[in-house]
Amino acid sequence: MQSTGRDEYHTLLLGLESHSRIPDLSSDVIEEFLAHKPVAARWWTRLIAWESRLLWILSGASIVVSVFNYMLSFATLMFTGHLGALELAGASVASVGIQGLAYGIMLGMASAVQTVCGQAYGAKKYSSMGIICQRAIVLHLGAAILLSFLYWFSGSALKAMGQSEKIAEQGQIFARGIILQLYAFAISCPMQRFLQAQNIVNPLAFMSVGVFLLHILLTWLVVDVLDYGLIGAALTLSLSWWVLVILNALYIVFSPKCKETWCGFSIQAFQGIWPYFKLTVSSAVMLCLEIWYSQGLVLISGLLSNPTIALDSISICMNYLNWDMQFMLGLAAAASVRVSNELGAAHPSVAKFSVWVVNGTSILISILFSAVVLIFRVGLSKAFTSDSEVIAAVSNLTPLLAISVFLNGIQPILSGVAIGSGWQAVVAYVNLATYYIIGLPIGCVLGFKTSLGVAGIWWGMIIGVLLQTVTLIILTARTNWNAEVQNAIKRLQNSANEETSALDLTNTA
């Protein structure tokens, strides 16, 4: 250690010994402490407080961003629910079967930005981050062009999935109205991950809240006052997302906080794209398998007897589960940034410590959320519908919803750790086995071959998530964090070599 680092280290020891608050020290000092000195039990609370402070600085705003971005679609469905049960079923099935497909692909691809940009920021390789963001936007827009065909012909796709003609017709109206939102999402996902990797989260939170409030006003005006119905609600959702994209882009281009990481548009974004594409694919597969699992179970519920009631009830519960998921995804994003930053900075002990702190925090929060679900089981359904049959069906599903909410306190956080560490390919195999080989068949058997119906389908989801969570706990517990640091160094070296090669080609041309 240099003399300054040694002084900080002694300051830390004195702070711990005197039971005072840990000073605002660097991760280098905490890494030295955790790695080379046995930590006494009386010191753990202070170390946890240090990590929790960093975690909540990131996750507080990240949760706001995740929740309010999701609430744009959530609020739209609430307005459509009061248009009628058929409109709600159509919008819900389009949101799940069509928008959910794109949502999984875009978020999955964007997780590669979290991995590479997060580790690059930790290693202080700032100049490469803007190129990575631009490269991601190029790939996202390519995916959006392909997905546009699915959106436009969504009616046929929904019928092929077994939905009734009336529900599929309403779903197609909604899906065509949100095609523009698809392109906005393709640009916004990489930009938000780019900013989060630099610990720039508060501006994102203010933008998300402001756009959400504007969205509520516009949707009320378009749907309730002007009476433009389902297509009006969908187009308003698209408009709100484009407002968010414009605000994100203006901040990146003009904010002094991004002057080292954003150096303008570069041709390098189109060069050396194949190696990054491979990480993007594994990232997309990992998250798609997670997101499509719950979305697929909603679609399957439309094949039960009385599909409108089944779809409405499970869609309402899934919307609340997704709301909880967005909260946990905010924590997961913070965990991903903390882990990737510390691995990039060669701090394996701090990365490991951060993993356990964020998991403990999320479990406590999930216990609270599960209790809220059970206490307000009737009120949750009335926010969406006044239909007594749907309200009764939702109330019957809330105990299963509470179990899922608790599991959400662990699973997304471990997925965030996997993204920060670059384990996407391994987790993709885990998801395939636990969700689709085990959980989905069990849900279908319980839903269609027993009297459980929608509850049986949900039990299948719970079993799959439980098995996946247990597997990720084992993987995380057995991780060699020193080896993960070496993997991060190799990944950044490969990225730097690609950019150097691309720059040489440009200069030669």
Coordinates of C-alpha atoms in Angstrom, one line a residue, residues 62-395:
S62 CA -32.5 2.7 -10.0
I63 CA -35.7 1.4 -8.3
V64 CA -37.4 4.7 -9.2
V65 CA -36.3 4.4 -12.8
S66 CA -37.3 0.7 -13.1
V67 CA -40.7 1.1 -11.4
F68 CA -41.8 4.3 -13.2
N69 CA -40.7 3.0 -16.6
Y70 CA -42.8 -0.1 -16.0
M71 CA -45.7 2.1 -14.6
L72 CA -46.1 3.6 -18.0
S73 CA -47.5 0.3 -19.4
F74 CA -49.1 -0.5 -16.0
A75 CA -51.1 2.8 -16.1
T76 CA -52.1 2.2 -19.7
L77 CA -53.5 -1.2 -18.8
M78 CA -55.4 0.4 -15.9
F79 CA -57.1 2.9 -18.2
T80 CA -57.9 0.1 -20.8
G81 CA -59.3 -2.1 -18.0
H82 CA -62.1 0.4 -17.5
L83 CA -63.0 0.4 -21.2
G84 CA -64.2 -3.2 -20.7
A85 CA -63.2 -6.8 -19.9
L86 CA -62.5 -7.6 -23.6
E87 CA -60.3 -4.5 -24.1
L88 CA -58.3 -5.4 -21.0
A89 CA -57.9 -9.0 -22.1
G90 CA -56.8 -7.9 -25.6
A91 CA -54.3 -5.3 -24.3
S92 CA -53.0 -7.7 -21.6
V93 CA -52.4 -10.5 -24.1
A94 CA -50.7 -8.1 -26.5
S95 CA -48.6 -6.8 -23.6
V96 CA -47.6 -10.3 -22.6
G97 CA -47.3 -12.1 -25.8
I98 CA -46.0 -9.4 -28.1
Q99 CA -44.6 -6.5 -26.0
G100 CA -43.3 -9.0 -23.5
L101 CA -41.3 -10.8 -26.2
A102 CA -39.7 -7.5 -27.3
Y103 CA -39.2 -6.5 -23.6
G104 CA -37.3 -9.7 -23.0
I105 CA -35.1 -9.3 -26.0
M106 CA -34.3 -5.7 -25.5
L107 CA -33.6 -6.0 -21.7
G108 CA -31.5 -9.1 -22.3
M109 CA -29.4 -7.4 -25.0
A110 CA -29.0 -4.4 -22.8
S111 CA -27.6 -6.5 -20.0
A112 CA -24.4 -6.8 -22.0
V113 CA -24.0 -3.1 -21.8
Q114 CA -24.2 -3.4 -18.0
T115 CA -21.5 -6.1 -18.0
V116 CA -19.0 -4.4 -20.3
C117 CA -19.6 -0.8 -19.4
G118 CA -19.7 -1.5 -15.7
Q119 CA -16.4 -3.3 -15.7
A120 CA -14.8 -0.7 -18.0
Y121 CA -15.9 2.0 -15.6
G122 CA -14.4 0.2 -12.6
A123 CA -11.2 -0.2 -14.6
K124 CA -11.2 3.5 -15.5
K125 CA -11.4 2.7 -19.3
Y126 CA -13.9 5.5 -19.9
S127 CA -13.3 6.2 -23.6
S128 CA -14.6 2.8 -24.6
M129 CA -17.9 3.1 -22.9
G130 CA -19.5 5.5 -25.4
I131 CA -18.5 3.1 -28.3
I132 CA -20.1 0.2 -26.4
C133 CA -23.3 2.2 -25.9
Q134 CA -23.5 3.1 -29.6
R135 CA -22.8 -0.5 -30.7
A136 CA -25.6 -1.7 -28.5
I137 CA -28.0 0.9 -30.0
V138 CA -27.2 -0.4 -33.5
L139 CA -27.9 -4.0 -32.5
H140 CA -31.1 -3.0 -30.6
L141 CA -32.5 -1.1 -33.6
G142 CA -31.7 -4.1 -35.9
A143 CA -33.7 -6.3 -33.5
A144 CA -36.6 -3.7 -33.4
I145 CA -36.9 -3.7 -37.2
L146 CA -37.3 -7.5 -37.2
L147 CA -39.8 -7.4 -34.3
S148 CA -41.9 -4.8 -36.1
F149 CA -43.3 -7.5 -38.3
L150 CA -44.5 -9.5 -35.3
Y151 CA -46.2 -6.4 -33.9
W152 CA -48.0 -5.6 -37.2
F153 CA -49.2 -9.1 -37.7
S154 CA -49.8 -9.8 -34.0
G155 CA -53.5 -10.8 -34.6
S156 CA -52.5 -13.9 -36.5
A157 CA -49.7 -14.6 -34.0
L158 CA -52.1 -14.4 -31.1
K159 CA -54.6 -16.7 -32.8
A160 CA -51.8 -19.2 -33.5
M161 CA -51.1 -19.1 -29.7
G162 CA -54.7 -20.2 -29.1
Q163 CA -56.3 -16.9 -28.3
S164 CA -60.0 -16.3 -29.3
E165 CA -60.6 -14.2 -32.4
K166 CA -62.1 -11.3 -30.4
I167 CA -59.3 -11.1 -27.9
A168 CA -56.7 -11.4 -30.8
E169 CA -58.4 -8.6 -32.7
Q170 CA -58.2 -6.2 -29.7
G171 CA -54.6 -7.3 -29.1
Q172 CA -53.6 -6.5 -32.6
I173 CA -55.1 -3.0 -32.3
F174 CA -53.0 -2.4 -29.2
A175 CA -49.8 -4.0 -30.6
R176 CA -49.9 -1.8 -33.7
G177 CA -50.2 1.3 -31.6
I178 CA -47.1 0.5 -29.7
I179 CA -44.8 -0.2 -32.6
L180 CA -43.2 3.3 -32.1
Q181 CA -42.6 2.4 -28.5
L182 CA -40.6 -0.6 -29.6
Y183 CA -38.0 1.7 -31.3
A184 CA -37.9 4.1 -28.3
F185 CA -37.3 1.1 -26.0
A186 CA -34.5 0.0 -28.4
I187 CA -32.6 3.3 -27.9
S188 CA -33.5 3.9 -24.2
C189 CA -32.3 0.5 -22.9
P190 CA -28.6 0.9 -23.8
M191 CA -28.6 4.6 -22.8
Q192 CA -29.9 3.9 -19.4
R193 CA -27.5 1.1 -18.8
F194 CA -24.7 3.3 -20.0
L195 CA -25.5 6.0 -17.4
Q196 CA -26.2 3.5 -14.6
A197 CA -22.7 1.9 -15.2
Q198 CA -21.2 5.4 -14.3
N199 CA -23.4 5.6 -11.1
I200 CA -25.4 8.4 -12.8
V201 CA -28.9 7.4 -11.6
N202 CA -30.6 10.5 -10.0
P203 CA -31.1 12.3 -13.3
L204 CA -32.6 9.2 -14.7
A205 CA -35.0 9.0 -11.8
F206 CA -36.2 12.6 -12.3
M207 CA -36.8 12.0 -16.0
S208 CA -38.7 8.8 -15.3
V209 CA -41.0 10.4 -12.7
G210 CA -41.6 13.4 -14.9
V211 CA -42.5 11.4 -18.0
F212 CA -44.8 9.1 -15.9
L213 CA -46.8 12.1 -14.6
L214 CA -47.0 13.5 -18.2
H215 CA -48.2 10.0 -19.4
I216 CA -51.0 9.9 -16.8
L217 CA -52.3 13.3 -17.9
L218 CA -52.1 12.5 -21.6
T219 CA -53.7 9.0 -21.3
W220 CA -56.6 10.5 -19.2
L221 CA -57.1 13.1 -21.9
V222 CA -56.9 10.7 -24.8
V223 CA -58.9 7.8 -23.4
D224 CA -61.4 9.4 -21.0
V225 CA -61.9 12.9 -22.4
L226 CA -61.4 12.5 -26.2
D227 CA -62.6 8.8 -26.1
Y228 CA -60.0 7.4 -28.6
G229 CA -60.2 4.0 -26.9
L230 CA -57.6 1.3 -27.1
I231 CA -55.6 2.7 -30.0
G232 CA -55.4 6.1 -28.3
A233 CA -54.0 4.5 -25.2
A234 CA -51.4 2.6 -27.2
L235 CA -50.2 5.6 -29.2
T236 CA -50.0 7.7 -26.0
L237 CA -47.7 5.0 -24.5
S238 CA -45.5 5.2 -27.6
L239 CA -45.3 9.0 -27.3
S240 CA -44.3 8.9 -23.6
W241 CA -41.5 6.6 -24.3
W242 CA -40.1 8.8 -27.1
V243 CA -40.2 11.8 -24.7
L244 CA -38.1 9.7 -22.3
V245 CA -35.6 8.8 -25.1
I246 CA -35.1 12.5 -26.0
L247 CA -34.5 13.4 -22.4
N248 CA -31.9 10.6 -21.9
A249 CA -30.1 11.5 -25.1
L250 CA -29.9 15.2 -24.3
Y251 CA -28.4 14.4 -20.9
I252 CA -25.7 12.1 -22.4
V253 CA -24.7 14.6 -25.1
F254 CA -24.7 17.8 -23.0
S255 CA -24.0 16.7 -19.4
P256 CA -20.4 17.4 -18.2
K257 CA -20.6 14.1 -16.2
C258 CA -20.5 12.2 -19.4
K259 CA -17.6 14.2 -21.1
E260 CA -15.1 11.4 -20.5
T261 CA -17.4 8.5 -21.5
W262 CA -19.2 10.1 -24.4
C263 CA -17.0 11.5 -27.2
G264 CA -19.6 11.8 -29.9
F265 CA -20.8 9.4 -32.6
S266 CA -18.1 7.2 -34.0
I267 CA -17.8 4.8 -36.9
Q268 CA -16.2 2.3 -34.5
A269 CA -19.7 1.4 -33.3
F270 CA -20.1 -0.5 -36.6
Q271 CA -16.7 -2.2 -36.4
G272 CA -15.7 -5.1 -34.3
I273 CA -19.3 -5.7 -33.6
W274 CA -19.3 -9.5 -33.9
P275 CA -17.5 -10.4 -30.5
Y276 CA -19.9 -8.0 -28.7
F277 CA -22.9 -9.5 -30.5
K278 CA -22.0 -12.9 -29.1
L279 CA -22.2 -11.6 -25.5
T280 CA -25.4 -9.8 -26.5
V281 CA -27.0 -13.0 -27.7
S282 CA -26.2 -14.9 -24.5
S283 CA -27.5 -12.0 -22.4
A284 CA -30.7 -11.8 -24.5
V285 CA -31.3 -15.6 -24.2
M286 CA -30.7 -15.5 -20.4
L287 CA -33.2 -12.7 -19.7
C288 CA -35.7 -13.8 -22.4
L289 CA -36.0 -17.2 -20.9
E290 CA -36.8 -15.6 -17.5
I291 CA -39.3 -13.0 -18.8
W292 CA -41.0 -15.3 -21.4
Y293 CA -41.6 -17.9 -18.7
S294 CA -44.1 -15.9 -16.7
Q295 CA -45.5 -14.3 -19.9
G296 CA -46.0 -17.7 -21.5
L297 CA -48.0 -18.9 -18.5
V298 CA -50.4 -15.9 -18.9
L299 CA -50.9 -16.9 -22.6
I300 CA -51.6 -20.5 -21.6
S301 CA -54.3 -19.3 -19.1
G302 CA -56.2 -18.0 -22.2
L303 CA -56.7 -21.7 -23.2
L304 CA -58.6 -22.5 -20.1
S305 CA -62.4 -22.6 -19.9
N306 CA -63.8 -19.1 -19.5
P307 CA -60.7 -17.6 -21.0
T308 CA -61.7 -13.9 -20.4
I309 CA -61.9 -14.4 -16.6
A310 CA -58.8 -16.5 -16.5
L311 CA -56.8 -14.0 -18.6
D312 CA -58.0 -11.0 -16.6
S313 CA -57.3 -12.5 -13.2
I314 CA -53.9 -13.9 -14.0
S315 CA -53.0 -10.7 -15.9
I316 CA -53.9 -8.5 -12.9
C317 CA -51.9 -10.6 -10.5
M318 CA -49.0 -10.7 -13.0
N319 CA -49.1 -7.0 -13.3
Y320 CA -48.6 -6.6 -9.6
L321 CA -45.9 -9.3 -9.7
N322 CA -44.2 -7.4 -12.5
W323 CA -44.4 -4.2 -10.4
D324 CA -42.6 -6.0 -7.6
M325 CA -40.2 -7.3 -10.2
Q326 CA -39.4 -3.8 -11.4
F327 CA -38.6 -2.8 -7.8
M328 CA -36.3 -5.8 -7.4
L329 CA -34.8 -5.1 -10.9
G330 CA -33.8 -1.7 -9.5
L331 CA -31.9 -3.5 -6.7
A332 CA -30.6 -6.0 -9.3
A333 CA -29.3 -3.1 -11.5
A334 CA -27.5 -1.6 -8.5
A335 CA -26.1 -5.1 -7.6
S336 CA -24.9 -5.5 -11.2
V337 CA -23.2 -2.1 -11.2
R338 CA -21.6 -2.7 -7.8
V339 CA -20.3 -6.1 -8.8
S340 CA -19.1 -5.1 -12.3
N341 CA -17.4 -2.0 -11.0
E342 CA -15.6 -3.9 -8.2
L343 CA -14.5 -6.7 -10.5
G344 CA -13.2 -4.2 -13.1
A345 CA -11.3 -2.4 -10.2
A346 CA -9.8 -5.8 -9.1
H347 CA -11.7 -5.9 -5.8
P348 CA -12.9 -9.5 -5.5
S349 CA -13.6 -9.4 -1.7
V350 CA -15.7 -6.2 -2.0
A351 CA -17.6 -7.7 -4.9
K352 CA -18.4 -10.8 -2.9
F353 CA -19.4 -8.8 0.2
S354 CA -21.7 -6.6 -2.0
V355 CA -23.5 -9.7 -3.2
W356 CA -24.4 -10.9 0.3
V357 CA -25.5 -7.5 1.5
V358 CA -27.8 -6.8 -1.4
N359 CA -29.4 -10.3 -1.1
G360 CA -30.1 -9.8 2.6
T361 CA -31.6 -6.4 1.9
S362 CA -33.9 -7.7 -0.8
I363 CA -35.2 -10.6 1.3
L364 CA -36.3 -8.3 4.0
I365 CA -38.1 -6.1 1.5
S366 CA -39.8 -9.0 -0.1
I367 CA -41.2 -10.2 3.3
L368 CA -42.8 -6.8 3.7
F369 CA -44.2 -6.8 0.2
S370 CA -45.7 -10.3 0.6
A371 CA -47.5 -9.1 3.7
V372 CA -49.0 -6.1 1.8
V373 CA -50.3 -8.5 -0.9
L374 CA -52.1 -10.7 1.6
I375 CA -53.6 -7.8 3.6
F376 CA -54.9 -5.9 0.5
R377 CA -55.9 -8.9 -1.6
V378 CA -59.4 -7.5 -2.6
G379 CA -58.3 -3.9 -3.1
L380 CA -55.6 -5.0 -5.6
S381 CA -58.2 -6.3 -8.1
K382 CA -60.5 -3.3 -7.8
A383 CA -57.9 -0.9 -9.1
F384 CA -58.2 -2.8 -12.5
T385 CA -61.9 -3.9 -12.7
S386 CA -65.3 -3.8 -11.1
D387 CA -66.3 -7.2 -12.4
S388 CA -67.2 -9.4 -9.3
E389 CA -66.0 -12.6 -11.0
V390 CA -62.6 -11.2 -11.8
I391 CA -62.3 -9.8 -8.3
A392 CA -63.1 -13.2 -6.7
A393 CA -60.6 -14.9 -9.0
V394 CA -57.8 -12.4 -8.2
S395 CA -58.5 -12.8 -4.5

